[in-house]
XYZ file of C-alpha atoms in Angstrom:
324
model
C 128.491 116.474 8.997
C 127.735 120.195 8.751
C 125.468 121.480 11.506
C 122.467 123.668 10.634
C 122.480 127.411 11.218
C 120.630 128.650 14.270
C 117.729 130.871 13.087
C 118.087 132.821 16.347
C 121.887 133.006 16.359
C 121.919 136.719 17.233
C 119.730 136.200 20.304
C 121.774 133.216 21.437
C 125.041 135.127 21.067
C 123.628 137.972 23.220
C 122.442 135.464 25.811
C 125.834 133.761 26.015
C 127.650 137.077 26.353
C 125.467 138.265 29.239
C 125.386 134.951 31.138
C 128.960 133.681 30.710
C 129.683 133.872 34.476
C 126.255 132.833 35.775
C 125.918 130.113 38.393
C 123.118 128.125 39.981
C 121.835 128.960 43.461
C 119.444 126.359 44.892
C 117.065 128.202 47.233
C 114.662 125.311 47.707
C 114.692 121.714 46.488
C 111.965 119.399 47.762
C 110.770 116.943 45.128
C 108.713 118.829 42.570
C 108.844 121.989 44.683
C 111.944 123.895 43.645
C 113.250 127.446 43.669
C 116.344 127.908 41.528
C 118.205 131.146 40.855
C 120.662 131.751 38.010
C 122.917 134.739 38.537
C 126.401 136.128 38.296
C 127.947 136.049 41.773
C 127.583 139.369 43.563
C 124.875 140.868 41.355
C 121.237 140.306 40.443
C 121.639 141.965 37.034
C 120.638 139.614 34.231
C 119.522 137.061 36.825
C 116.347 135.004 36.835
C 114.474 132.557 39.035
C 112.873 129.234 38.145
C 110.074 128.049 40.413
C 108.383 124.673 39.981
C 105.481 122.888 41.592
C 103.487 119.894 40.342
C 102.571 120.503 36.699
C 104.006 124.030 36.512
C 107.199 125.999 35.919
C 107.328 129.784 36.333
C 110.069 132.263 35.479
C 110.789 135.677 36.979
C 113.638 138.171 37.254
C 115.616 140.573 35.078
C 115.094 138.328 32.070
C 112.609 135.525 31.497
C 110.099 137.497 33.550
C 106.443 136.590 33.862
C 106.083 133.272 32.038
C 104.368 130.145 33.333
C 104.461 126.771 31.568
C 102.298 123.752 32.203
C 102.183 120.283 30.673
C 103.708 117.392 32.652
C 103.911 116.730 36.385
C 107.644 117.494 36.427
C 108.258 120.460 34.138
C 112.021 120.276 34.679
C 111.939 116.877 32.986
C 109.557 118.116 30.310
C 111.739 121.110 29.363
C 115.011 119.196 29.439
C 116.831 119.260 26.098
C 118.188 115.835 25.246
C 121.929 115.264 24.978
C 121.489 114.596 21.266
C 120.061 118.117 20.826
C 122.435 119.806 23.265
C 124.895 121.065 20.621
C 122.626 120.938 17.596
C 123.357 124.207 15.778
C 126.632 125.431 14.294
C 126.931 128.105 17.011
C 126.559 125.525 19.787
C 122.963 126.450 20.593
C 120.594 123.723 21.765
C 117.747 122.634 19.540
C 114.712 124.081 21.329
C 111.305 123.761 19.708
C 110.332 127.349 20.512
C 106.894 126.986 18.929
C 106.106 123.900 21.018
C 107.311 125.528 24.229
C 105.170 128.591 23.493
C 102.120 126.346 23.177
C 102.684 125.229 26.786
C 102.346 128.750 28.193
C 99.447 129.154 30.597
C 96.513 131.311 29.616
C 96.819 130.782 25.863
C 99.658 133.309 25.623
C 101.382 131.647 22.660
C 100.279 134.479 20.346
C 101.762 137.121 22.654
C 105.350 135.926 22.303
C 105.476 136.572 18.562
C 106.023 140.108 17.271
C 106.229 141.711 13.834
C 109.730 141.235 12.447
C 110.942 143.233 9.448
C 113.446 140.506 8.581
C 110.576 138.027 8.248
C 108.719 140.503 6.001
C 111.772 140.987 3.760
C 112.368 137.238 3.635
C 108.801 136.702 2.406
C 109.294 139.391 -0.252
C 112.606 137.939 -1.391
C 111.258 134.380 -1.542
C 108.204 135.512 -3.500
C 110.356 137.422 -5.998
C 112.614 134.397 -6.388
C 109.628 132.299 -7.468
C 108.006 134.997 -9.623
C 107.334 134.014 -13.219
C 108.850 137.198 -14.678
C 111.274 138.226 -11.929
C 112.469 135.013 -10.352
C 115.515 132.850 -10.742
C 114.051 130.876 -13.642
C 113.159 134.075 -15.499
C 116.720 135.311 -15.045
C 118.139 132.038 -16.357
C 115.718 132.098 -19.320
C 116.817 135.617 -20.330
C 120.483 134.632 -20.054
C 119.822 131.731 -22.443
C 118.070 134.116 -24.870
C 121.076 136.447 -24.914
C 123.478 133.517 -25.353
C 121.480 132.309 -28.368
C 121.308 135.778 -29.924
C 125.045 136.205 -29.460
C 125.714 132.876 -31.194
C 123.489 133.901 -34.128
C 125.379 137.184 -34.510
C 128.709 135.390 -34.333
C 127.598 133.125 -37.201
C 126.851 136.292 -39.157
C 130.327 137.619 -38.412
C 129.102 140.229 -35.914
C 130.259 140.840 -32.361
C 128.423 141.397 -29.049
C 128.366 145.168 -29.542
C 126.369 144.708 -32.743
C 123.949 142.404 -30.942
C 123.453 144.970 -28.151
C 122.719 147.679 -30.727
C 120.052 145.481 -32.347
C 118.545 144.821 -28.924
C 118.379 148.544 -28.161
C 116.654 149.122 -31.487
C 114.218 146.338 -30.586
C 113.430 147.942 -27.210
C 112.916 151.294 -28.973
C 110.317 149.474 -31.099
C 112.443 150.026 -34.213
C 112.979 146.299 -34.648
C 110.161 143.773 -34.375
C 110.371 140.394 -32.658
C 110.356 138.699 -36.060
C 113.269 140.823 -37.268
C 115.209 140.279 -34.043
C 114.925 136.498 -34.328
C 115.182 136.258 -38.133
C 117.225 133.220 -39.223
C 116.774 133.242 -43.002
C 120.478 133.824 -43.573
C 121.438 130.732 -41.565
C 121.906 127.378 -43.209
C 119.635 124.482 -42.253
C 122.570 122.777 -40.593
C 123.382 125.869 -38.521
C 119.754 126.347 -37.502
C 119.294 122.705 -36.503
C 122.463 122.838 -34.396
C 121.309 125.995 -32.631
C 117.832 124.563 -32.079
C 119.299 121.399 -30.614
C 121.612 123.289 -28.274
C 119.321 126.137 -27.183
C 115.737 125.078 -28.033
C 115.183 127.904 -30.522
C 111.388 127.702 -30.574
C 111.156 128.123 -26.781
C 113.520 131.083 -26.551
C 112.503 132.959 -29.685
C 108.812 132.732 -28.832
C 109.170 135.014 -25.787
C 110.047 138.727 -25.700
C 113.484 139.740 -24.484
C 112.952 141.997 -21.478
C 114.941 145.222 -21.493
C 115.785 144.961 -17.791
C 117.320 141.909 -16.207
C 114.781 140.138 -13.954
C 117.376 140.066 -11.177
C 117.847 143.846 -11.436
C 114.117 144.508 -11.285
C 113.728 142.122 -8.338
C 116.552 143.924 -6.525
C 114.804 147.270 -7.064
C 111.547 145.916 -5.631
C 113.357 144.447 -2.625
C 115.089 147.789 -2.015
C 111.694 149.507 -2.101
C 110.298 146.957 0.359
C 113.054 147.870 2.846
C 111.693 151.420 2.908
C 108.391 150.125 4.331
C 109.746 147.317 6.489
C 109.964 149.259 9.760
C 106.234 149.138 10.519
C 103.844 146.226 10.023
C 100.947 148.422 8.889
C 103.090 150.135 6.246
C 104.487 146.779 5.137
C 100.964 145.382 4.717
C 99.865 148.473 2.798
C 102.861 148.208 0.476
C 102.115 144.539 -0.234
C 98.510 145.430 -1.033
C 99.597 148.203 -3.401
C 101.912 145.733 -5.152
C 99.397 142.902 -5.367
C 100.017 142.668 -9.112
C 103.497 141.416 -8.257
C 102.815 139.477 -5.059
C 99.214 138.356 -5.504
C 96.111 138.968 -3.454
C 96.797 136.554 -0.603
C 99.719 138.316 1.114
C 97.417 139.033 4.046
C 97.968 135.372 4.935
C 101.707 135.895 5.319
C 102.811 135.567 8.950
C 105.205 138.477 9.364
C 105.928 137.731 13.035
C 108.724 135.913 14.820
C 109.396 135.026 18.430
C 110.102 137.980 20.665
C 113.665 138.336 21.983
C 112.399 138.173 25.582
C 110.756 134.812 24.988
C 113.881 133.497 23.265
C 115.921 134.570 26.300
C 113.366 132.774 28.472
C 113.826 129.539 26.527
C 117.608 129.781 26.701
C 117.380 130.714 30.392
C 115.257 127.671 31.216
C 117.641 125.444 29.277
C 120.649 126.787 31.195
C 118.862 126.446 34.541
C 117.844 122.854 33.829
C 121.351 121.934 32.715
C 122.976 123.452 35.829
C 120.374 121.829 38.064
C 121.059 118.407 36.525
C 124.773 118.911 37.154
C 123.969 119.892 40.745
C 121.897 116.722 41.225
C 124.688 114.561 39.846
C 127.190 116.132 42.243
C 124.840 115.624 45.191
C 124.471 111.943 44.321
C 128.234 111.359 44.400
C 129.893 110.872 47.836
C 132.697 113.344 48.609
C 136.290 112.316 47.960
C 136.993 111.885 51.687
C 134.123 109.431 51.980
C 135.351 107.458 48.969
C 138.859 107.229 50.494
C 137.406 106.181 53.857
C 135.306 103.479 52.231
C 138.316 102.131 50.376
C 140.383 102.027 53.613
C 137.611 100.252 55.524
C 137.341 97.718 52.718
C 141.076 97.090 52.913
C 140.893 96.511 56.688
C 137.955 94.121 56.321
C 139.784 92.052 53.743
C 142.902 91.997 55.941
C 141.008 90.736 59.012
C 139.289 88.056 56.984
C 142.672 86.902 55.702
C 144.076 86.685 59.262
C 141.197 84.528 60.442
C 141.650 81.795 57.831
C 143.493 78.536 58.932
C 146.852 78.179 57.239
C 147.248 75.102 55.019
C 150.529 73.123 55.375
C 152.308 72.012 52.292
C 152.820 68.208 52.122
C 156.453 66.927 52.399
C 157.571 64.321 49.840
C 158.933 62.031 52.601
C 155.637 62.033 54.446
C 153.770 61.139 51.297
C 156.204 58.178 50.785
C 155.578 56.748 54.311
C 151.803 57.076 53.918
C 151.927 55.170 50.671
């Protein structure tokens, strides 16, 4: 089964690169009161601390600085990513519900962790163009069907594609009307019926043939959008000026995405929780020397019990004969 693509793959790759050698340092661990540090040994660069107390988890340090989450009594448990979601994305990133985690920030700060993102703006533009009646994918496919039908008509007349293109250019110069372009008087009834059955003549011939490919025009508009994508105000102004293409409700478009610092915070919490769980599991296991000692003591106990049992004599056949 193919895994989904991580929408924040770039951020996760940066996080992995900078934290590849990080380890857990447990500074305090008393029930719900914990102080955990994640750092590369010998340096505090790219390090961060996780502090918890009942109902709260706070982050501080080089990254993940200045966030406080609240929801459940034990926030380590609450922010633990399940094993099923541990390796969810194709790049190995965990499946973190970033929106849900942001909602658990203290002080209603969820809106602060989203910033204008030009990639989100361009994605909105591209998606809108793809669904546009005259510029979208369906419009492109419709025009391709029109050209295929016109080419077939010209082939039936013994003409080639070059002749069809010349007629189209005359049509776009207004030298050839729509009626003349789609004239079929010289086709037999059988030929017309076959073309109508294969291409739906009435649907295709009833619409004008645009001079420019919809896909080309959409690409030009997208290229223009990139010129205004660097600033949210300019992007909004450009959308307003092109409302004939995109409609009047583009002000509703959310052009923001989660800030890189908050994404690092989420990944940092996930790493800290995972390392802390591993630390707890190691603490719960007795050391190897203790396991060997326990096994040896068990062997001695079994040996002494065996020595204390009365030995049973085996009956001799002659004795059994006398007794009988």
